[in-house]
CSV table of C-alpha atoms and ligand atoms in Angstrom, one decimal:
chain,number,residue,atom,x,y,z
Q,1,MET,CA,-0.1,0.2,-0.3
Q,2,THR,CA,1.7,3.0,-1.1
Q,3,GLY,CA,0.2,6.6,-0.1
Q,4,ARG,CA,0.5,9.7,-3.0
Q,5,PHE,CA,1.6,12.8,-2.5
Q,6,ILE,CA,0.4,15.8,-4.8
Q,7,SER,CA,0.8,19.3,-4.2
Q,8,PHE,CA,-0.6,22.6,-5.7
Q,9,GLU,CA,0.8,25.2,-6.9
Q,10,GLY,CA,0.5,29.2,-8.6
Q,11,ILE,CA,0.6,32.7,-7.7
Q,12,ASP,CA,-2.6,34.7,-5.9
Q,13,GLY,CA,-5.5,34.5,-7.5
Q,14,ALA,CA,-4.7,31.3,-10.0
Q,15,GLY,CA,-7.8,29.9,-8.3
Q,16,LYS,CA,-6.1,26.6,-7.2
Q,17,SER,CA,-8.5,25.6,-4.1
Q,18,THR,CA,-12.3,25.2,-5.8
Q,19,HIS,CA,-9.8,22.4,-8.3
Q,20,ILE,CA,-8.5,21.0,-5.1
Q,21,GLU,CA,-11.9,20.6,-3.7
Q,22,ALA,CA,-13.1,19.0,-6.9
Q,23,LEU,CA,-9.9,16.6,-7.4
Q,24,ALA,CA,-10.4,15.2,-3.5
Q,25,ASP,CA,-14.0,14.7,-4.3
Q,26,ALA,CA,-13.1,12.9,-7.4
Q,27,TRP,CA,-10.2,10.2,-5.9
Q,28,ARG,CA,-12.5,9.5,-3.2
Q,29,ALA,CA,-15.2,8.6,-5.5
Q,30,GLN,CA,-12.8,6.5,-6.9
Q,31,GLY,CA,-12.2,5.1,-3.7
Q,32,ARG,CA,-9.1,6.5,-2.1
Q,33,CYS,CA,-9.1,7.4,1.0
Q,34,VAL,CA,-7.8,11.5,0.4
Q,35,THR,CA,-6.2,13.7,3.1
Q,36,LEU,CA,-6.6,17.3,2.4
Q,37,THR,CA,-4.0,20.1,3.7
Q,38,ARG,CA,-2.1,23.0,3.0
Q,39,GLU,CA,1.1,25.3,3.8
Q,40,PRO,CA,1.8,27.2,5.4
Q,41,GLY,CA,-0.1,24.9,7.7
Q,42,GLY,CA,-1.9,21.9,8.2
Q,43,THR,CA,-0.8,21.3,11.9
Q,44,PRO,CA,-1.6,23.4,15.0
Q,45,LEU,CA,1.5,24.3,15.7
Q,46,ALA,CA,2.1,25.2,12.1
Q,47,GLU,CA,-1.3,27.1,11.4
Q,48,GLN,CA,0.3,29.1,14.5
Q,49,LEU,CA,3.6,30.2,12.7
Q,50,ARG,CA,1.0,30.5,9.3
Q,51,ALA,CA,-0.3,33.5,10.9
Q,52,LEU,CA,3.2,34.9,11.8
Q,53,VAL,CA,4.0,34.6,8.3
Q,54,LEU,CA,1.2,36.0,6.4
Q,55,HIS,CA,0.9,38.7,9.5
Q,56,GLN,CA,3.9,39.9,11.5
Q,57,SER,CA,6.8,41.9,9.5
Q,58,MET,CA,10.3,40.1,10.1
Q,59,ASP,CA,13.8,39.2,7.8
Q,60,ALA,CA,13.4,37.1,4.8
Q,61,LEU,CA,15.5,34.7,7.3
Q,62,THR,CA,13.7,34.5,9.6
Q,63,GLU,CA,10.5,33.7,7.1
Q,64,ALA,CA,12.3,30.9,5.3
Q,65,LEU,CA,13.1,29.1,8.5
Q,66,LEU,CA,9.4,29.7,10.4
Q,67,ILE,CA,8.4,27.9,7.1
Q,68,PHE,CA,10.1,25.2,7.0
Q,69,ALA,CA,10.4,24.9,10.6
Q,70,GLY,CA,6.2,24.7,10.2
Q,71,ARG,CA,6.7,22.2,7.2
Q,72,ARG,CA,8.9,20.1,9.4
Q,73,ASP,CA,6.1,19.5,11.9
Q,74,HIS,CA,3.1,18.8,8.7
Q,75,LEU,CA,5.7,16.3,7.5
Q,76,GLN,CA,5.7,14.1,10.8
Q,77,GLN,CA,2.4,14.8,12.3
Q,78,VAL,CA,0.1,14.5,8.9
Q,79,ILE,CA,2.1,13.7,5.9
Q,80,GLU,CA,4.0,11.1,6.4
Q,81,PRO,CA,1.5,9.2,8.8
Q,82,ALA,CA,-1.5,9.8,6.1
Q,83,LEU,CA,1.3,8.0,3.4
Q,84,ALA,CA,2.0,5.1,5.5
Q,85,ARG,CA,-1.7,4.2,5.7
Q,86,GLY,CA,-1.7,4.4,2.0
Q,87,GLU,CA,-3.6,7.7,2.2
Q,88,TRP,CA,-3.9,10.4,-1.3
Q,89,VAL,CA,-2.1,13.9,0.3
Q,90,LEU,CA,-3.4,16.6,-1.3
Q,91,CYS,CA,-1.7,19.6,-0.3
Q,92,ASP,CA,-2.5,23.7,-0.9
Q,93,ARG,CA,1.3,24.6,-1.4
Q,94,PHE,CA,4.6,22.5,-0.4
Q,95,THR,CA,8.3,24.0,-1.0
Q,96,ASP,CA,8.1,24.6,-4.5
Q,97,ALA,CA,6.6,27.8,-3.3
Q,98,THR,CA,8.7,28.3,-1.0
Q,99,PHE,CA,11.7,28.5,-3.7
Q,100,ALA,CA,9.1,30.9,-5.8
Q,101,TYR,CA,8.0,33.2,-3.2
Q,102,GLN,CA,11.0,33.7,-0.7
Q,103,GLY,CA,13.5,32.7,-3.9
Q,104,GLY,CA,11.7,34.3,-6.6
Q,105,GLY,CA,9.5,36.9,-4.8
Q,106,ARG,CA,11.7,38.0,-2.4
Q,107,GLY,CA,14.9,36.8,-4.0
Q,108,PHE,CA,16.3,35.0,-1.0
Q,109,ASP,CA,19.0,32.9,-0.7
Q,110,LEU,CA,18.4,29.7,-3.3
Q,111,GLU,CA,21.6,27.8,-1.4
Q,112,VAL,CA,20.0,28.2,1.9
Q,113,LEU,CA,16.4,27.3,0.3
Q,114,HIS,CA,18.3,24.0,-1.0
Q,115,THR,CA,19.9,23.5,2.8
Q,116,LEU,CA,16.7,23.6,4.0
Q,117,GLU,CA,15.0,21.6,2.3
Q,118,ARG,CA,17.7,18.6,2.4
Q,119,TRP,CA,17.1,18.8,6.7
Q,120,VAL,CA,13.6,19.5,6.7
Q,121,GLN,CA,12.2,16.8,4.1
Q,122,ALA,CA,15.1,14.1,4.7
Q,123,ALA,CA,13.8,10.7,4.2
Q,124,SER,CA,13.4,8.4,7.4
Q,125,ALA,CA,16.7,6.4,5.4
Q,126,PRO,CA,19.2,8.3,3.8
Q,127,GLU,CA,18.9,5.8,0.5
Q,128,LEU,CA,15.5,7.1,-0.1
Q,129,GLY,CA,16.4,10.5,-1.1
Q,130,LEU,CA,14.0,13.6,0.3
Q,131,ARG,CA,10.5,13.0,0.4
Q,132,GLN,CA,8.9,15.1,-2.4
Q,133,PRO,CA,5.4,14.9,-4.2
Q,134,ASP,CA,5.1,12.8,-6.6
Q,135,LEU,CA,3.1,15.0,-8.6
Q,136,THR,CA,2.9,18.8,-8.8
Q,137,ILE,CA,-0.1,20.6,-10.6
Q,138,TRP,CA,0.9,24.2,-11.3
Q,139,PHE,CA,-1.6,26.8,-12.2
Q,140,ASP,CA,-0.3,29.1,-14.3
Q,141,LEU,CA,-1.4,32.5,-15.2
Q,142,PRO,CA,0.7,35.8,-15.8
Q,143,ALA,CA,0.8,38.2,-12.8
Q,144,ALA,CA,-1.3,40.9,-14.5
Q,145,VAL,CA,-4.6,38.3,-15.0
Q,146,ALA,CA,-3.8,37.4,-11.0
Q,147,ALA,CA,-3.7,41.2,-10.1
Q,148,GLN,CA,-7.2,41.8,-12.6
Q,149,ARG,CA,-9.0,39.3,-10.0
Q,150,LEU,CA,-7.0,39.9,-6.7
Q,151,ALA,CA,-8.4,43.5,-6.9
Q,152,GLY,CA,-10.1,44.7,-4.1
Q,153,ALA,CA,-11.3,41.1,-2.9
Q,154,ARG,CA,-10.5,41.1,0.9
Q,155,VAL,CA,-7.6,42.5,3.1
Q,156,PRO,CA,-4.6,41.5,1.3
Q,157,ASP,CA,-2.0,39.5,3.8
Q,158,ARG,CA,1.6,40.1,3.2
Q,159,PHE,CA,1.7,38.7,0.3
Q,160,GLU,CA,-1.5,39.3,-1.3
Q,161,ALA,CA,-0.7,43.1,-0.6
Q,162,GLN,CA,2.8,42.6,-2.9
Q,163,PRO,CA,3.3,44.9,-6.4
Q,164,GLN,CA,2.6,43.0,-9.6
Q,165,ALA,CA,6.3,42.8,-10.2
Q,166,PHE,CA,6.6,40.2,-7.2
Q,167,PHE,CA,4.2,37.8,-8.5
Q,168,GLU,CA,6.0,38.3,-12.0
Q,169,ARG,CA,9.0,36.6,-10.2
Q,170,VAL,CA,7.0,33.9,-8.2
Q,171,ARG,CA,5.9,33.0,-11.5
Q,172,GLU,CA,9.6,32.6,-13.0
Q,173,GLY,CA,10.8,30.8,-9.5
Q,174,TYR,CA,7.9,28.1,-10.1
Q,175,ALA,CA,8.8,27.8,-14.0
Q,176,GLN,CA,12.2,27.6,-12.9
Q,177,ARG,CA,10.9,25.0,-10.8
Q,178,MET,CA,9.6,23.1,-13.0
Q,179,ALA,CA,12.2,23.4,-15.9
Q,180,GLN,CA,13.9,21.3,-13.0
Q,181,ASN,CA,11.8,18.9,-12.2
Q,182,PRO,CA,10.1,18.1,-15.8
Q,183,THR,CA,8.7,14.7,-14.7
Q,184,ARG,CA,7.3,15.7,-11.4
Q,185,PHE,CA,5.1,19.2,-12.6
Q,186,LEU,CA,2.0,19.3,-14.1
Q,187,ARG,CA,1.7,22.7,-15.6
Q,188,VAL,CA,-2.5,23.8,-16.2
Q,189,GLN,CA,-2.9,27.1,-18.1
Q,190,ALA,CA,-4.9,29.1,-15.7
Q,191,ASP,CA,-5.8,32.0,-17.6
Q,192,GLN,CA,-9.5,30.2,-18.6
Q,193,ASP,CA,-12.6,30.3,-17.7
Q,194,ARG,CA,-13.0,27.4,-14.9
Q,195,ALA,CA,-13.9,24.4,-16.3
Q,196,SER,CA,-11.8,24.7,-19.1
Q,197,VAL,CA,-9.2,24.6,-16.3
Q,198,TRP,CA,-10.7,21.8,-15.0
Q,199,GLN,CA,-11.0,20.2,-18.4
Q,200,ASP,CA,-7.5,20.8,-19.2
Q,201,LEU,CA,-6.2,18.7,-16.0
Q,202,GLN,CA,-8.0,16.2,-16.2
Q,203,HIS,CA,-6.8,15.0,-19.7
Q,204,GLN,CA,-3.3,16.3,-18.5
Q,205,LEU,CA,-4.4,13.6,-15.6
Q,206,GLU,CA,-5.7,11.0,-17.3
Q,207,ALA,CA,-2.6,11.1,-20.4
Q,208,ARG,CA,-0.3,10.7,-17.1
Q,209,GLY,CA,-2.6,7.6,-15.4
Q,210,TRP,CA,-3.7,9.9,-12.6
Q,211,ARG,CA,-7.4,9.3,-13.4
Y,301,TYD,P1,-2.6,30.4,0.1
Y,301,TYD,O1,-2.7,29.0,-0.4
Y,301,TYD,O2,-2.1,31.4,-1.0
Y,301,TYD,O3,-3.5,30.8,1.1
Y,301,TYD,P2,-4.8,31.3,1.1
Y,301,TYD,O4,-5.5,30.8,-0.1
Y,301,TYD,O5,-5.9,31.5,2.5
Y,301,TYD,O6,-4.5,33.2,1.0
Y,301,TYD,O7,-1.0,30.6,0.9
Y,301,TYD,C1,-0.8,31.7,1.8
Y,301,TYD,C2,0.5,32.8,0.5
Y,301,TYD,O8,1.5,31.8,1.9
Y,301,TYD,C3,0.2,33.1,-0.3
Y,301,TYD,O9,0.4,34.2,-0.7
Y,301,TYD,C4,1.9,31.8,-0.8
Y,301,TYD,C5,2.6,32.5,0.5
Y,301,TYD,N1,3.5,30.9,1.0
Y,301,TYD,C6,5.2,31.4,0.9
Y,301,TYD,O10,5.5,32.4,0.7
Y,301,TYD,N2,5.9,30.3,0.6
Y,301,TYD,C7,5.8,29.3,1.0
Y,301,TYD,O11,6.5,28.3,1.3
Y,301,TYD,C8,4.4,29.1,1.1
Y,301,TYD,C9,3.6,27.4,1.1
Y,301,TYD,C10,3.3,29.8,1.0
């Protein structure tokens, strides 16, 4: 019995949330046991760290450390146990978001992020390598479109309040991660209506044997 770890990524406004819910329902209907979770967050401790990261000002290293601290707790308390039970773990954002937002958006040192990734995602045995998603679904759209969608939507957090140029760098960060992990990533063009995005996603998942 092997679980599956699937992460969902994209800049703010990419519209991933409804598709995550719909995919969870679809896989449950196929008899899968699905755990739905998110980052930053996913455990009581990591949710407290999330509130700090989204609303308190701090320097870039502090931000990266808090995000990875929450990730460690989330992996140990939720993700690894669920995978061990054979469940499908659907995670709204994971480490690619750190490379995109902290690395791309903030311009933070990628080497430090790689080091933290190695520490936090080390598997129980060295030969097992790093824990990474089996599949990462990237809802990709231009920052200008995301800005239009989000305009006046709600009180922005520390990331949503960033200018468009920040999200262009975040998008570029995702593109770089995809270039480094082409088989893990599935890119969906999110600059379409919701039904078309869903159809595109279904076709790509079927082509890869995930549906
Ligand atoms: P988000 O999924 O957008 O939550 P919501 O839909 O409730 O707004 O995630 C919150 C923010 O956290 C988002 O702007 C991206 C940011 N983030 C990082 O900067 N680094 C990370 O590693 C993660 C996981 C998220």
